[in-house]
PDB file of C-alpha atoms in Angstrom:
ATOM      1  CA  UNK R 276     260.062 206.908 130.582  1.00 92.00           C
ATOM      2  CA  UNK R 277     259.477 203.183 130.891  1.00 95.00           C
ATOM      3  CA  UNK R 278     261.630 201.379 133.443  1.00 97.00           C
ATOM      4  CA  UNK R 279     261.871 197.722 134.415  1.00 98.00           C
ATOM      5  CA  UNK R 280     262.877 196.306 137.780  1.00 98.00           C
ATOM      6  CA  UNK R 281     263.476 192.651 138.609  1.00 98.00           C
ATOM      7  CA  UNK R 282     262.774 191.272 142.075  1.00 98.00           C
ATOM      8  CA  UNK R 283     262.945 187.896 143.763  1.00 96.00           C
ATOM      9  CA  UNK R 284     265.155 185.607 145.857  1.00 96.00           C
ATOM     10  CA  UNK R 285     268.853 185.737 145.191  1.00 95.00           C
ATOM     11  CA  UNK R 286     269.412 182.188 146.405  1.00 98.00           C
ATOM     12  CA  UNK R 287     267.480 179.084 145.375  1.00 98.00           C
ATOM     13  CA  UNK R 288     268.112 175.496 146.404  1.00 98.00           C
ATOM     14  CA  UNK R 289     268.729 172.790 143.800  1.00 98.00           C
ATOM     15  CA  UNK R 290     265.574 171.045 142.532  1.00 97.00           C
ATOM     16  CA  UNK R 291     263.407 173.948 143.736  1.00 98.00           C
ATOM     17  CA  UNK R 292     261.640 176.637 141.703  1.00 98.00           C
ATOM     18  CA  UNK R 293     263.159 179.980 140.775  1.00 98.00           C
ATOM     19  CA  UNK R 294     260.563 182.765 140.786  1.00 98.00           C
ATOM     20  CA  UNK R 295     261.198 186.321 139.628  1.00 98.00           C
ATOM     21  CA  UNK R 296     258.975 189.303 138.971  1.00 98.00           C
ATOM     22  CA  UNK R 297     259.551 192.272 136.711  1.00 98.00           C
ATOM     23  CA  UNK R 298     257.698 195.493 137.516  1.00 98.00           C
ATOM     24  CA  UNK R 299     257.037 197.891 134.657  1.00 96.00           C
ATOM     25  CA  UNK R 300     256.873 201.567 135.615  1.00 96.00           C
ATOM     26  CA  UNK R 301     256.310 204.689 133.545  1.00 94.00           C
ATOM     27  CA  UNK R 302     254.114 202.905 131.034  1.00 92.00           C
ATOM     28  CA  UNK R 303     251.480 200.233 130.586  1.00 90.00           C
ATOM     29  CA  UNK R 304     252.269 196.552 130.278  1.00 90.00           C
ATOM     30  CA  UNK R 305     249.217 196.228 128.035  1.00 85.00           C
ATOM     31  CA  UNK R 306     251.259 196.465 124.860  1.00 83.00           C
ATOM     32  CA  UNK R 307     254.499 195.004 123.564  1.00 91.00           C
ATOM     33  CA  UNK R 308     256.107 191.711 124.518  1.00 93.00           C
ATOM     34  CA  UNK R 309     257.896 191.104 127.777  1.00 96.00           C
ATOM     35  CA  UNK R 310     261.003 188.973 127.897  1.00 97.00           C
ATOM     36  CA  UNK R 311     263.332 187.149 130.256  1.00 98.00           C
ATOM     37  CA  UNK R 312     267.003 186.755 129.364  1.00 98.00           C
ATOM     38  CA  UNK R 313     269.766 185.359 131.539  1.00 98.00           C
ATOM     39  CA  UNK R 314     273.534 185.541 131.615  1.00 98.00           C
ATOM     40  CA  UNK R 315     275.624 182.972 133.529  1.00 97.00           C
ATOM     41  CA  UNK R 316     278.722 184.433 135.186  1.00 96.00           C
ATOM     42  CA  UNK R 317     281.356 185.234 132.573  1.00 95.00           C
ATOM     43  CA  UNK R 318     279.199 183.933 129.736  1.00 96.00           C
ATOM     44  CA  UNK R 319     276.886 185.227 127.028  1.00 96.00           C
ATOM     45  CA  UNK R 320     273.188 186.019 126.825  1.00 97.00           C
ATOM     46  CA  UNK R 321     270.601 183.241 126.876  1.00 97.00           C
ATOM     47  CA  UNK R 322     267.009 183.984 125.832  1.00 97.00           C
ATOM     48  CA  UNK R 323     264.482 182.316 128.142  1.00 98.00           C
ATOM     49  CA  UNK R 324     261.204 183.377 126.583  1.00 97.00           C
ATOM     50  CA  UNK R 325     258.615 186.088 126.261  1.00 95.00           C
ATOM     51  CA  UNK R 326     254.959 186.809 126.721  1.00 95.00           C
ATOM     52  CA  UNK R 327     252.768 189.170 124.789  1.00 90.00           C
ATOM     53  CA  UNK R 328     250.345 191.325 126.722  1.00 83.00           C
ATOM     54  CA  UNK R 329     247.609 189.134 125.230  1.00 85.00           C
ATOM     55  CA  UNK R 330     249.089 186.142 127.064  1.00 88.00           C
ATOM     56  CA  UNK R 331     250.696 184.381 124.102  1.00 91.00           C
ATOM     57  CA  UNK R 332     254.062 182.910 125.055  1.00 94.00           C
ATOM     58  CA  UNK R 333     257.204 181.704 123.308  1.00 94.00           C
ATOM     59  CA  UNK R 334     259.983 179.819 125.075  1.00 96.00           C
ATOM     60  CA  UNK R 335     263.541 178.708 124.458  1.00 95.00           C
ATOM     61  CA  UNK R 336     263.220 175.067 123.322  1.00 95.00           C
ATOM     62  CA  UNK R 337     266.015 174.030 125.680  1.00 94.00           C
ATOM     63  CA  UNK R 338     264.105 175.392 128.702  1.00 96.00           C
ATOM     64  CA  UNK R 339     260.513 174.972 127.576  1.00 95.00           C
ATOM     65  CA  UNK R 340     259.737 171.994 129.822  1.00 96.00           C
ATOM     66  CA  UNK R 341     260.747 173.941 132.951  1.00 97.00           C
ATOM     67  CA  UNK R 342     259.649 177.524 132.214  1.00 98.00           C
ATOM     68  CA  UNK R 343     256.464 179.496 132.719  1.00 98.00           C
ATOM     69  CA  UNK R 344     256.137 183.212 132.002  1.00 97.00           C
ATOM     70  CA  UNK R 345     252.965 184.992 133.051  1.00 96.00           C
ATOM     71  CA  UNK R 346     251.644 188.546 133.128  1.00 94.00           C
ATOM     72  CA  UNK R 347     249.577 190.408 135.718  1.00 92.00           C
ATOM     73  CA  UNK R 348     248.198 193.500 134.013  1.00 91.00           C
ATOM     74  CA  UNK R 349     246.546 194.751 137.185  1.00 92.00           C
ATOM     75  CA  UNK R 350     249.954 195.084 138.830  1.00 94.00           C
ATOM     76  CA  UNK R 351     251.870 196.016 135.663  1.00 94.00           C
ATOM     77  CA  UNK R 352     254.119 193.030 136.278  1.00 95.00           C
ATOM     78  CA  UNK R 353     255.244 189.887 134.523  1.00 96.00           C
ATOM     79  CA  UNK R 354     256.860 186.870 136.103  1.00 97.00           C
ATOM     80  CA  UNK R 355     259.219 183.987 135.486  1.00 98.00           C
ATOM     81  CA  UNK R 356     259.051 180.546 137.031  1.00 98.00           C
ATOM     82  CA  UNK R 357     261.825 178.044 136.337  1.00 98.00           C
ATOM     83  CA  UNK R 358     261.442 174.726 138.085  1.00 97.00           C
ATOM     84  CA  UNK R 359     263.847 171.918 138.962  1.00 97.00           C
ATOM     85  CA  UNK R 360     266.815 174.279 139.001  1.00 98.00           C
ATOM     86  CA  UNK R 361     270.446 173.167 139.067  1.00 98.00           C
ATOM     87  CA  UNK R 362     273.726 175.009 139.439  1.00 98.00           C
ATOM     88  CA  UNK R 363     273.663 175.567 135.671  1.00 97.00           C
ATOM     89  CA  UNK R 364     270.759 177.975 136.219  1.00 98.00           C
ATOM     90  CA  UNK R 365     272.946 180.330 138.253  1.00 98.00           C
ATOM     91  CA  UNK R 366     272.948 183.592 136.324  1.00 98.00           C
ATOM     92  CA  UNK R 367     272.027 187.245 136.201  1.00 98.00           C
ATOM     93  CA  UNK R 368     268.399 187.342 135.108  1.00 98.00           C
ATOM     94  CA  UNK R 369     267.210 190.313 133.060  1.00 98.00           C
ATOM     95  CA  UNK R 370     263.717 191.331 132.093  1.00 98.00           C
ATOM     96  CA  UNK R 371     263.318 193.345 128.913  1.00 98.00           C
ATOM     97  CA  UNK R 372     260.745 194.829 126.569  1.00 96.00           C
ATOM     98  CA  UNK R 373     260.265 193.758 122.975  1.00 92.00           C
ATOM     99  CA  UNK R 374     257.798 194.425 120.219  1.00 84.00           C
ATOM    100  CA  UNK R 375     258.365 198.150 120.101  1.00 85.00           C
ATOM    101  CA  UNK R 376     258.913 200.213 116.958  1.00 82.00           C
ATOM    102  CA  UNK R 377     262.316 198.524 116.768  1.00 86.00           C
ATOM    103  CA  UNK R 378     260.870 195.137 115.955  1.00 84.00           C
ATOM    104  CA  UNK R 379     259.224 192.165 117.569  1.00 84.00           C
ATOM    105  CA  UNK R 380     262.448 190.570 118.775  1.00 92.00           C
ATOM    106  CA  UNK R 381     264.523 193.676 119.469  1.00 95.00           C
ATOM    107  CA  UNK R 382     264.750 194.378 123.185  1.00 96.00           C
ATOM    108  CA  UNK R 383     264.928 198.117 123.703  1.00 96.00           C
ATOM    109  CA  UNK R 384     264.424 198.517 127.446  1.00 97.00           C
ATOM    110  CA  UNK R 385     266.111 196.322 130.048  1.00 98.00           C
ATOM    111  CA  UNK R 386     266.014 195.971 133.786  1.00 98.00           C
ATOM    112  CA  UNK R 387     269.260 196.235 135.718  1.00 98.00           C
ATOM    113  CA  UNK R 388     269.364 192.476 136.239  1.00 98.00           C
ATOM    114  CA  UNK R 389     269.238 190.345 139.360  1.00 98.00           C
ATOM    115  CA  UNK R 390     271.738 187.656 140.324  1.00 98.00           C
ATOM    116  CA  UNK R 391     270.285 184.278 141.219  1.00 98.00           C
ATOM    117  CA  UNK R 392     272.518 181.615 142.711  1.00 98.00           C
ATOM    118  CA  UNK R 393     271.442 177.992 142.858  1.00 98.00           C
ATOM    119  CA  UNK R 394     273.070 176.362 145.840  1.00 96.00           C
ATOM    120  CA  UNK R 395     272.181 174.316 148.885  1.00 95.00           C
TER     121      UNK R 395
ATOM    122  CA  UNK Y 230     277.544 176.404 122.152  1.00 80.00           C
ATOM    123  CA  UNK Y 231     275.689 179.376 120.675  1.00 88.00           C
ATOM    124  CA  UNK Y 232     273.550 179.089 117.544  1.00 92.00           C
ATOM    125  CA  UNK Y 233     275.190 182.256 116.196  1.00 97.00           C
ATOM    126  CA  UNK Y 234     278.984 182.314 116.016  1.00 97.00           C
ATOM    127  CA  UNK Y 235     280.984 185.409 116.891  1.00 98.00           C
ATOM    128  CA  UNK Y 236     284.731 185.838 117.372  1.00 98.00           C
ATOM    129  CA  UNK Y 237     285.463 185.911 121.109  1.00 97.00           C
ATOM    130  CA  UNK Y 238     287.565 189.032 120.830  1.00 97.00           C
ATOM    131  CA  UNK Y 239     288.353 192.014 118.630  1.00 98.00           C
ATOM    132  CA  UNK Y 240     290.555 195.033 119.074  1.00 97.00           C
ATOM    133  CA  UNK Y 241     291.524 198.335 117.534  1.00 97.00           C
ATOM    134  CA  UNK Y 242     293.161 201.635 118.260  1.00 97.00           C
ATOM    135  CA  UNK Y 243     291.317 204.931 118.691  1.00 97.00           C
ATOM    136  CA  UNK Y 244     290.057 206.254 115.378  1.00 97.00           C
ATOM    137  CA  UNK Y 245     290.228 202.896 113.634  1.00 97.00           C
ATOM    138  CA  UNK Y 246     287.358 200.991 112.054  1.00 98.00           C
ATOM    139  CA  UNK Y 247     286.611 197.510 113.370  1.00 98.00           C
ATOM    140  CA  UNK Y 248     284.101 194.920 112.295  1.00 98.00           C
ATOM    141  CA  UNK Y 249     282.549 192.078 114.272  1.00 98.00           C
ATOM    142  CA  UNK Y 250     281.078 189.128 112.437  1.00 98.00           C
ATOM    143  CA  UNK Y 251     278.102 186.963 113.314  1.00 98.00           C
ATOM    144  CA  UNK Y 252     277.654 183.678 111.487  1.00 98.00           C
ATOM    145  CA  UNK Y 253     274.351 181.838 111.423  1.00 97.00           C
ATOM    146  CA  UNK Y 254     272.362 179.625 109.097  1.00 97.00           C
ATOM    147  CA  UNK Y 255     269.417 179.454 106.701  1.00 96.00           C
ATOM    148  CA  UNK Y 256     266.984 179.119 109.567  1.00 96.00           C
ATOM    149  CA  UNK Y 257     268.010 182.332 111.296  1.00 97.00           C
ATOM    150  CA  UNK Y 258     270.121 185.120 109.790  1.00 97.00           C
ATOM    151  CA  UNK Y 259     269.288 184.216 106.181  1.00 97.00           C
ATOM    152  CA  UNK Y 260     265.551 184.642 106.816  1.00 96.00           C
ATOM    153  CA  UNK Y 261     265.332 187.250 109.566  1.00 96.00           C
ATOM    154  CA  UNK Y 262     266.658 190.630 110.567  1.00 97.00           C
ATOM    155  CA  UNK Y 263     269.544 190.929 112.998  1.00 98.00           C
ATOM    156  CA  UNK Y 264     269.881 192.986 116.155  1.00 98.00           C
ATOM    157  CA  UNK Y 265     273.056 193.982 117.946  1.00 98.00           C
ATOM    158  CA  UNK Y 266     273.547 194.786 121.617  1.00 98.00           C
ATOM    159  CA  UNK Y 267     276.363 196.529 123.458  1.00 98.00           C
ATOM    160  CA  UNK Y 268     277.105 195.502 127.037  1.00 98.00           C
ATOM    161  CA  UNK Y 269     279.527 197.358 129.248  1.00 97.00           C
ATOM    162  CA  UNK Y 270     280.655 194.933 131.994  1.00 92.00           C
ATOM    163  CA  UNK Y 271     278.433 195.091 135.057  1.00 93.00           C
ATOM    164  CA  UNK Y 272     275.546 196.717 133.219  1.00 97.00           C
ATOM    165  CA  UNK Y 273     272.533 195.567 131.217  1.00 98.00           C
ATOM    166  CA  UNK Y 274     272.828 195.212 127.448  1.00 98.00           C
ATOM    167  CA  UNK Y 275     271.788 198.138 125.265  1.00 98.00           C
ATOM    168  CA  UNK Y 276     270.113 197.855 121.865  1.00 98.00           C
ATOM    169  CA  UNK Y 277     272.643 199.149 119.353  1.00 98.00           C
ATOM    170  CA  UNK Y 278     271.341 198.081 115.931  1.00 98.00           C
ATOM    171  CA  UNK Y 279     267.902 196.741 115.009  1.00 97.00           C
ATOM    172  CA  UNK Y 280     266.435 195.359 111.798  1.00 96.00           C
ATOM    173  CA  UNK Y 281     269.964 194.544 110.593  1.00 97.00           C
ATOM    174  CA  UNK Y 282     271.041 198.111 109.792  1.00 97.00           C
ATOM    175  CA  UNK Y 283     268.930 200.603 111.743  1.00 97.00           C
ATOM    176  CA  UNK Y 284     270.067 202.636 114.726  1.00 97.00           C
ATOM    177  CA  UNK Y 285     267.798 203.494 117.651  1.00 95.00           C
ATOM    178  CA  UNK Y 286     267.650 207.156 118.464  1.00 94.00           C
ATOM    179  CA  UNK Y 287     270.732 208.248 120.356  1.00 95.00           C
ATOM    180  CA  UNK Y 288     273.109 205.688 118.844  1.00 97.00           C
ATOM    181  CA  UNK Y 289     275.900 207.431 116.915  1.00 97.00           C
ATOM    182  CA  UNK Y 290     276.196 206.830 113.179  1.00 96.00           C
ATOM    183  CA  UNK Y 291     279.683 205.434 113.836  1.00 98.00           C
ATOM    184  CA  UNK Y 292     277.844 202.155 114.405  1.00 98.00           C
ATOM    185  CA  UNK Y 293     276.448 200.335 111.391  1.00 98.00           C
ATOM    186  CA  UNK Y 294     275.113 196.888 110.610  1.00 98.00           C
ATOM    187  CA  UNK Y 295     274.829 194.740 107.524  1.00 98.00           C
ATOM    188  CA  UNK Y 296     273.924 191.242 106.428  1.00 98.00           C
ATOM    189  CA  UNK Y 297     274.749 188.930 103.563  1.00 97.00           C
ATOM    190  CA  UNK Y 298     273.343 185.447 103.294  1.00 97.00           C
ATOM    191  CA  UNK Y 299     273.833 183.628 106.585  1.00 97.00           C
ATOM    192  CA  UNK Y 300     276.207 186.173 108.101  1.00 98.00           C
ATOM    193  CA  UNK Y 301     275.884 189.614 109.620  1.00 98.00           C
ATOM    194  CA  UNK Y 302     278.394 192.250 110.638  1.00 98.00           C
ATOM    195  CA  UNK Y 303     278.664 195.160 112.997  1.00 98.00           C
ATOM    196  CA  UNK Y 304     281.058 197.931 112.020  1.00 98.00           C
ATOM    197  CA  UNK Y 305     282.362 200.610 114.346  1.00 98.00           C
ATOM    198  CA  UNK Y 306     284.204 203.524 112.790  1.00 98.00           C
ATOM    199  CA  UNK Y 307     286.160 206.232 114.579  1.00 97.00           C
ATOM    200  CA  UNK Y 308     286.778 203.859 117.465  1.00 98.00           C
ATOM    201  CA  UNK Y 309     286.655 205.438 120.922  1.00 97.00           C
ATOM    202  CA  UNK Y 310     287.710 204.167 124.331  1.00 97.00           C
ATOM    203  CA  UNK Y 311     284.050 204.287 125.379  1.00 96.00           C
ATOM    204  CA  UNK Y 312     283.313 201.590 122.773  1.00 98.00           C
ATOM    205  CA  UNK Y 313     285.181 199.014 124.832  1.00 98.00           C
ATOM    206  CA  UNK Y 314     282.449 196.521 125.683  1.00 98.00           C
ATOM    207  CA  UNK Y 315     280.945 193.151 124.802  1.00 98.00           C
ATOM    208  CA  UNK Y 316     278.861 192.984 121.636  1.00 98.00           C
ATOM    209  CA  UNK Y 317     276.140 190.428 120.925  1.00 98.00           C
ATOM    210  CA  UNK Y 318     274.232 189.646 117.757  1.00 98.00           C
ATOM    211  CA  UNK Y 319     270.718 188.251 117.926  1.00 98.00           C
ATOM    212  CA  UNK Y 320     267.982 187.137 115.596  1.00 97.00           C
ATOM    213  CA  UNK Y 321     264.931 184.919 115.315  1.00 96.00           C
ATOM    214  CA  UNK Y 322     265.457 181.263 114.459  1.00 95.00           C
ATOM    215  CA  UNK Y 323     262.625 179.558 112.603  1.00 93.00           C
ATOM    216  CA  UNK Y 324     263.423 176.056 113.878  1.00 91.00           C
ATOM    217  CA  UNK Y 325     261.445 174.372 116.664  1.00 88.00           C
ATOM    218  CA  UNK Y 326     258.437 176.716 116.443  1.00 86.00           C
ATOM    219  CA  UNK Y 327     260.710 179.742 116.444  1.00 89.00           C
ATOM    220  CA  UNK Y 328     262.800 181.322 119.147  1.00 93.00           C
ATOM    221  CA  UNK Y 329     265.298 184.110 119.753  1.00 96.00           C
ATOM    222  CA  UNK Y 330     268.994 183.204 119.523  1.00 97.00           C
ATOM    223  CA  UNK Y 331     272.098 185.118 120.556  1.00 98.00           C
ATOM    224  CA  UNK Y 332     275.713 184.948 119.517  1.00 98.00           C
ATOM    225  CA  UNK Y 333     278.310 184.096 122.112  1.00 97.00           C
ATOM    226  CA  UNK Y 334     279.518 187.682 122.270  1.00 98.00           C
ATOM    227  CA  UNK Y 335     282.647 189.535 121.202  1.00 98.00           C
ATOM    228  CA  UNK Y 336     284.797 191.435 123.659  1.00 98.00           C
ATOM    229  CA  UNK Y 337     286.065 194.601 122.007  1.00 98.00           C
ATOM    230  CA  UNK Y 338     289.259 196.069 123.392  1.00 98.00           C
ATOM    231  CA  UNK Y 339     290.377 199.585 122.488  1.00 97.00           C
ATOM    232  CA  UNK Y 340     294.167 199.558 122.618  1.00 93.00           C
TER     233      UNK Y 340
END
């Protein structure tokens, strides 16, 4: 059974870079697409972007200039980097799997989420 | 401001049928399939409906999805207290090289 687990700092200073990693267990990362989604406190879901195992990426146009998603197949992990963060980037960050039999943009497996606060 | 518009809240009594709407445009819902997610507060979202009207294994047939033009709907029949959650629609938007968009979410209360 495939499981996802986010990891990374829970507190990031303004103007610095937010870095998170998602570890895939119970299956290979060398298939599907791998996605980051965030949810500000009390608000809705915000798609950040995804990466295919081949390395092809797609990003939210509103975040594209600040976002990089990468994959490390040797570690069965994929990562998110969001630079120049502000308080508006405070959110629960989820990693998720797409591209399964449910469709390219249907996310069928999710991590539990990790809260990231941007504050000095 | 979300690209897809959902009512902020919906409610019903046990056993009732409720529907949640999701309004989009020609660049998203009209051209692409719609997915729905259920999120119980404090937990990660769960895929509820995919490809507009298909249920993943394990999702009861009380949940159904449909689409017409630029709008989609999620229907829940035989409402149960366990259905109390936030519901989000999502689809692909063809603008700006394409990207995933979500609705703002609908909080369903079972009275």
